Short mmCIF file of C-alpha atoms and ligand atoms in Angstrom, two decimals:
data_model
loop_
_atom_site.label_atom_id
_atom_site.label_comp_id
_atom_site.label_asym_id
_atom_site.label_seq_id
_atom_site.Cartn_x
_atom_site.Cartn_y
_atom_site.Cartn_z
CA MET A 30 185.49 -40.10 121.84
CA LEU A 31 187.26 -39.89 118.68
CA ASP A 32 188.90 -36.27 118.28
CA LEU A 33 188.88 -35.78 114.76
CA PHE A 34 191.14 -32.79 115.03
CA ALA A 35 193.61 -34.02 117.31
CA ASP A 36 196.39 -34.50 114.75
CA ALA A 37 195.31 -31.57 112.77
CA GLU A 38 197.21 -28.90 111.34
CA PRO A 39 196.74 -25.38 112.54
CA TRP A 40 194.51 -23.28 110.11
CA GLN A 41 193.50 -19.97 109.74
CA GLU A 42 190.29 -18.10 109.63
CA PRO A 43 189.88 -14.26 108.58
CA LEU A 44 188.01 -12.26 110.87
CA THR A 45 188.04 -8.87 109.76
CA SER A 46 190.15 -6.86 108.27
CA GLY A 47 193.81 -6.93 109.97
CA ALA A 48 192.58 -9.63 112.45
CA THR A 49 192.90 -13.70 112.01
CA ILE A 50 192.20 -16.30 114.18
CA LEU A 51 195.35 -18.95 113.86
CA ARG A 52 193.39 -22.22 115.00
CA ARG A 53 195.25 -24.47 117.23
CA PHE A 54 198.39 -22.54 116.53
CA ALA A 55 199.63 -22.75 120.45
CA LEU A 56 198.07 -26.55 121.07
CA SER A 57 201.38 -28.35 120.42
CA ARG A 58 202.97 -25.81 122.94
CA ALA A 59 200.13 -25.94 125.39
CA ALA A 60 201.88 -27.92 127.96
CA SER A 61 204.53 -25.64 128.36
CA LEU A 62 203.02 -22.46 128.14
CA LEU A 63 200.98 -23.42 131.04
CA ALA A 64 203.76 -24.70 133.06
CA ALA A 65 205.34 -21.47 132.44
CA ILE A 66 202.05 -19.65 133.57
CA ASP A 67 202.31 -21.17 136.73
CA GLU A 68 205.87 -20.23 137.34
CA VAL A 69 204.92 -16.45 136.60
CA ALA A 70 202.23 -17.09 139.32
CA ARG A 71 204.14 -18.40 141.63
CA ILE A 72 206.35 -14.77 141.75
CA SER A 73 203.34 -12.47 140.93
CA PRO A 74 199.96 -14.41 141.85
CA PHE A 75 196.83 -14.10 140.13
CA ARG A 76 194.60 -11.16 141.60
CA GLN A 77 190.96 -9.45 141.10
CA MET A 78 192.30 -6.16 140.00
CA ILE A 79 189.95 -3.19 141.13
CA THR A 80 188.86 -0.89 138.24
CA PRO A 81 188.98 2.92 138.66
CA GLY A 82 185.06 2.93 139.15
CA GLY A 83 185.65 0.39 142.25
CA TYR A 84 184.49 -2.56 140.66
CA THR A 85 186.70 -5.82 141.52
CA MET A 86 187.07 -7.63 138.11
CA SER A 87 185.79 -11.03 138.03
CA VAL A 88 188.96 -12.41 135.79
CA ALA A 89 191.88 -12.61 137.81
CA MET A 90 194.93 -11.24 136.21
CA THR A 91 198.87 -11.21 136.53
CA ASN A 92 201.54 -9.98 134.18
CA CYS A 93 205.20 -10.77 132.98
CA GLY A 94 207.65 -9.09 130.90
CA PRO A 95 209.16 -5.44 131.08
CA LEU A 96 205.41 -4.07 131.53
CA GLY A 97 202.25 -5.20 133.41
CA TRP A 98 198.90 -4.21 132.98
CA THR A 99 197.28 -2.74 135.91
CA THR A 100 194.83 -0.70 137.47
CA ASP A 101 194.26 1.54 140.34
CA SER A 102 192.12 4.68 141.32
CA ARG A 103 193.52 7.03 138.91
CA GLY A 104 193.32 4.57 136.00
CA TYR A 105 194.40 1.86 134.03
CA PHE A 106 198.46 2.24 133.04
CA TYR A 107 201.45 -0.16 132.34
CA SER A 108 204.08 -0.35 135.34
CA PRO A 109 207.16 -1.89 135.44
CA ARG A 110 206.50 -3.26 138.67
CA ASP A 111 203.92 -5.44 140.24
CA PRO A 112 201.85 -3.40 142.83
CA LEU A 113 200.97 -6.55 145.08
CA THR A 114 204.86 -7.46 145.42
CA GLU A 115 206.31 -3.94 144.55
CA ALA A 116 209.05 -5.99 143.05
CA PHE A 117 209.28 -6.18 139.05
CA TRP A 118 206.88 -8.18 136.98
CA PRO A 119 208.65 -11.50 136.08
CA PRO A 120 210.38 -11.95 133.14
CA LEU A 121 208.94 -13.29 129.70
CA PRO A 122 209.77 -16.49 129.50
CA ASP A 123 211.30 -17.43 126.26
CA ILE A 124 208.30 -19.80 125.17
CA PHE A 125 206.06 -16.68 125.24
CA ARG A 126 208.38 -14.56 123.22
CA THR A 127 208.89 -17.36 120.52
CA LEU A 128 204.82 -18.12 120.09
CA ALA A 129 203.99 -14.29 120.33
CA ASP A 130 206.47 -13.67 117.32
CA ASP A 131 205.51 -16.83 115.22
CA ALA A 132 201.98 -15.94 115.75
CA ALA A 133 202.09 -12.07 114.66
CA THR A 134 204.32 -13.35 111.83
CA ALA A 135 201.80 -16.10 110.60
CA ALA A 136 199.26 -13.23 110.67
CA GLY A 137 201.04 -11.19 108.50
CA TYR A 138 202.70 -8.75 111.51
CA PRO A 139 206.48 -9.44 111.38
CA ASP A 140 209.00 -7.86 113.90
CA PHE A 141 206.38 -8.31 116.76
CA ILE A 142 208.71 -7.34 119.98
CA PRO A 143 206.11 -7.64 122.76
CA ASP A 144 207.30 -6.05 125.95
CA ALA A 145 203.94 -6.78 127.94
CA CYS A 146 202.15 -9.82 128.59
CA LEU A 147 198.88 -9.79 130.65
CA ILE A 148 197.85 -13.36 131.71
CA ASN A 149 193.83 -13.70 132.55
CA ARG A 150 192.53 -16.55 134.27
CA TYR A 151 188.65 -17.28 133.98
CA LEU A 152 186.81 -19.24 136.48
CA PRO A 153 183.22 -20.58 135.08
CA GLY A 154 180.65 -17.61 135.26
CA THR A 155 183.74 -15.00 134.98
CA LYS A 156 183.33 -12.75 131.74
CA LEU A 157 185.36 -9.59 130.35
CA SER A 158 183.01 -6.85 129.07
CA LEU A 159 183.56 -5.34 125.62
CA HIS A 160 186.54 -2.86 125.83
CA GLN A 161 189.38 -1.39 123.63
CA ASP A 162 192.87 -2.17 124.04
CA LYS A 163 194.15 1.55 124.46
CA ASP A 164 196.48 1.94 127.06
CA GLU A 165 199.55 1.50 124.72
CA LYS A 166 201.52 3.70 122.74
CA GLU A 167 202.43 1.99 119.79
CA LEU A 168 199.69 1.35 117.92
CA ARG A 169 200.98 0.01 114.58
CA ALA A 170 201.91 -3.36 116.64
CA PRO A 171 199.18 -5.91 116.74
CA ILE A 172 197.63 -7.65 119.75
CA VAL A 173 198.43 -11.62 120.16
CA SER A 174 195.87 -13.09 122.33
CA VAL A 175 196.41 -16.71 123.23
CA SER A 176 193.67 -19.16 124.58
CA LEU A 177 193.96 -22.21 126.88
CA GLY A 178 191.94 -24.48 128.66
CA LEU A 179 188.02 -24.04 128.78
CA PRO A 180 186.55 -22.53 125.76
CA ALA A 181 185.11 -19.25 125.58
CA ILE A 182 182.80 -16.78 123.18
CA PHE A 183 184.98 -14.14 122.26
CA GLN A 184 182.96 -10.67 120.81
CA PHE A 185 184.57 -8.80 118.03
CA GLY A 186 183.36 -5.37 116.94
CA GLY A 187 184.35 -2.16 115.33
CA LEU A 188 185.66 1.11 116.60
CA LYS A 189 182.27 1.84 118.18
CA ARG A 190 181.06 0.05 121.30
CA SER A 191 177.70 -0.14 119.26
CA ASP A 192 178.99 -1.79 116.42
CA PRO A 193 177.69 -5.16 115.38
CA LEU A 194 179.81 -7.81 117.09
CA GLN A 195 180.62 -11.07 115.46
CA ARG A 196 181.06 -14.20 117.89
CA THR A 197 183.26 -16.89 117.49
CA LEU A 198 184.26 -19.72 119.99
CA LEU A 199 188.18 -19.59 121.02
CA GLU A 200 189.42 -23.14 122.12
CA HIS A 201 192.51 -24.38 123.63
CA GLY A 202 195.53 -23.20 121.25
CA ASP A 203 193.50 -20.85 119.54
CA VAL A 204 195.36 -17.35 118.94
CA VAL A 205 193.90 -14.28 117.55
CA VAL A 206 195.95 -11.68 115.99
CA TRP A 207 194.46 -8.01 115.32
CA GLY A 208 196.05 -4.87 114.45
CA GLY A 209 196.44 -2.42 111.50
CA PRO A 210 192.67 -0.97 110.70
CA SER A 211 191.33 -3.46 113.66
CA ARG A 212 194.08 -2.46 116.05
CA LEU A 213 191.53 -0.45 118.45
CA PHE A 214 188.24 -2.68 117.77
CA TYR A 215 185.99 -3.57 120.76
CA HIS A 216 185.85 -6.96 122.01
CA GLY A 217 185.07 -9.19 124.78
CA VAL A 218 184.74 -12.65 126.32
CA GLN A 219 181.24 -13.78 127.00
CA PRO A 220 180.70 -15.73 130.54
CA VAL A 221 182.84 -18.86 130.48
CA LYS A 222 180.68 -22.06 130.81
CA GLU A 223 180.82 -24.51 133.42
CA GLY A 224 183.80 -27.56 132.51
CA ASP A 225 186.49 -29.55 133.02
CA HIS A 226 189.39 -29.19 130.85
CA PRO A 227 192.03 -31.75 130.46
CA ALA A 228 195.03 -29.35 130.69
CA THR A 229 193.32 -26.94 132.90
CA GLY A 230 190.65 -28.18 135.09
CA ARG A 231 187.88 -25.78 135.56
CA CYS A 232 189.58 -22.74 134.15
CA ARG A 233 190.66 -20.67 130.95
CA TYR A 234 193.63 -18.92 130.61
CA ASN A 235 194.40 -16.06 128.23
CA LEU A 236 198.17 -14.21 127.18
CA THR A 237 197.35 -11.09 125.79
CA PHE A 238 200.96 -10.00 124.07
CA ARG A 239 201.30 -6.36 123.56
CA GLN A 240 204.44 -4.21 122.21
CA THR A 241 203.28 -0.87 124.40
CA GLY A 242 205.98 1.40 123.02
CA ILE A 243 206.17 2.91 126.50
CA VAL A 244 209.74 3.56 127.85
CA GLU A 245 209.97 3.47 131.52
C1 SIN B 325 191.55 -9.36 126.27
O1 SIN B 325 190.68 -8.87 125.80
O2 SIN B 325 192.36 -8.98 127.27
C2 SIN B 325 191.20 -10.77 126.93
C3 SIN B 325 190.73 -11.67 125.49
C4 SIN B 325 190.79 -13.02 125.87
O3 SIN B 325 190.40 -13.52 127.49
O4 SIN B 325 190.27 -13.82 125.20
FE1 FE2 B 326 191.50 -6.73 125.38
#
């Protein structure tokens, strides 16, 4: 099939105040990003975390960087160590750091210095319920969220869970950046549809970069 967008330059779509979608921004780097995800997962494997309420999350997760987002019976928190391996999380690959900084800058947030990268792996049928990213101390820094592989419908709401949701399809290489007035807006991912992506197979990955402001 002729892909009219194969050579297209990335383009931007405003989402709401402080939030922008950078379409295909990461596409040219996708292969190296996926290779780096494999490297990270070799050291800190993907696992399905258990929520403090006792539910097993359908999305599998791992982390890299100085801090990783994790859970236990007490709650959600950032830790320098992977509770599974008891070792430090793998370091943030340089191409991750560069991409996060480039994307934040393109969206109007210069000087983004991520200290945590959560890696989500979605198989068909898995979803991420509506939530706020609110376990960070530094709320002036944006969230930079990179989509790879199978497409998924991203929901983006407001400060209240009941606020109306915008829905947008996130595709391979898309990056969403939200901060400022939208930093604490509710968001989630609808169940990923069955599919077979040339770069990732039956799988969607998401990288979420955060500058937590937490000093361990
Ligand atoms: C997240 O909110 O942590 C992930 C969002 C996504 O997978 O696109
Ligand atoms: Fe999130």
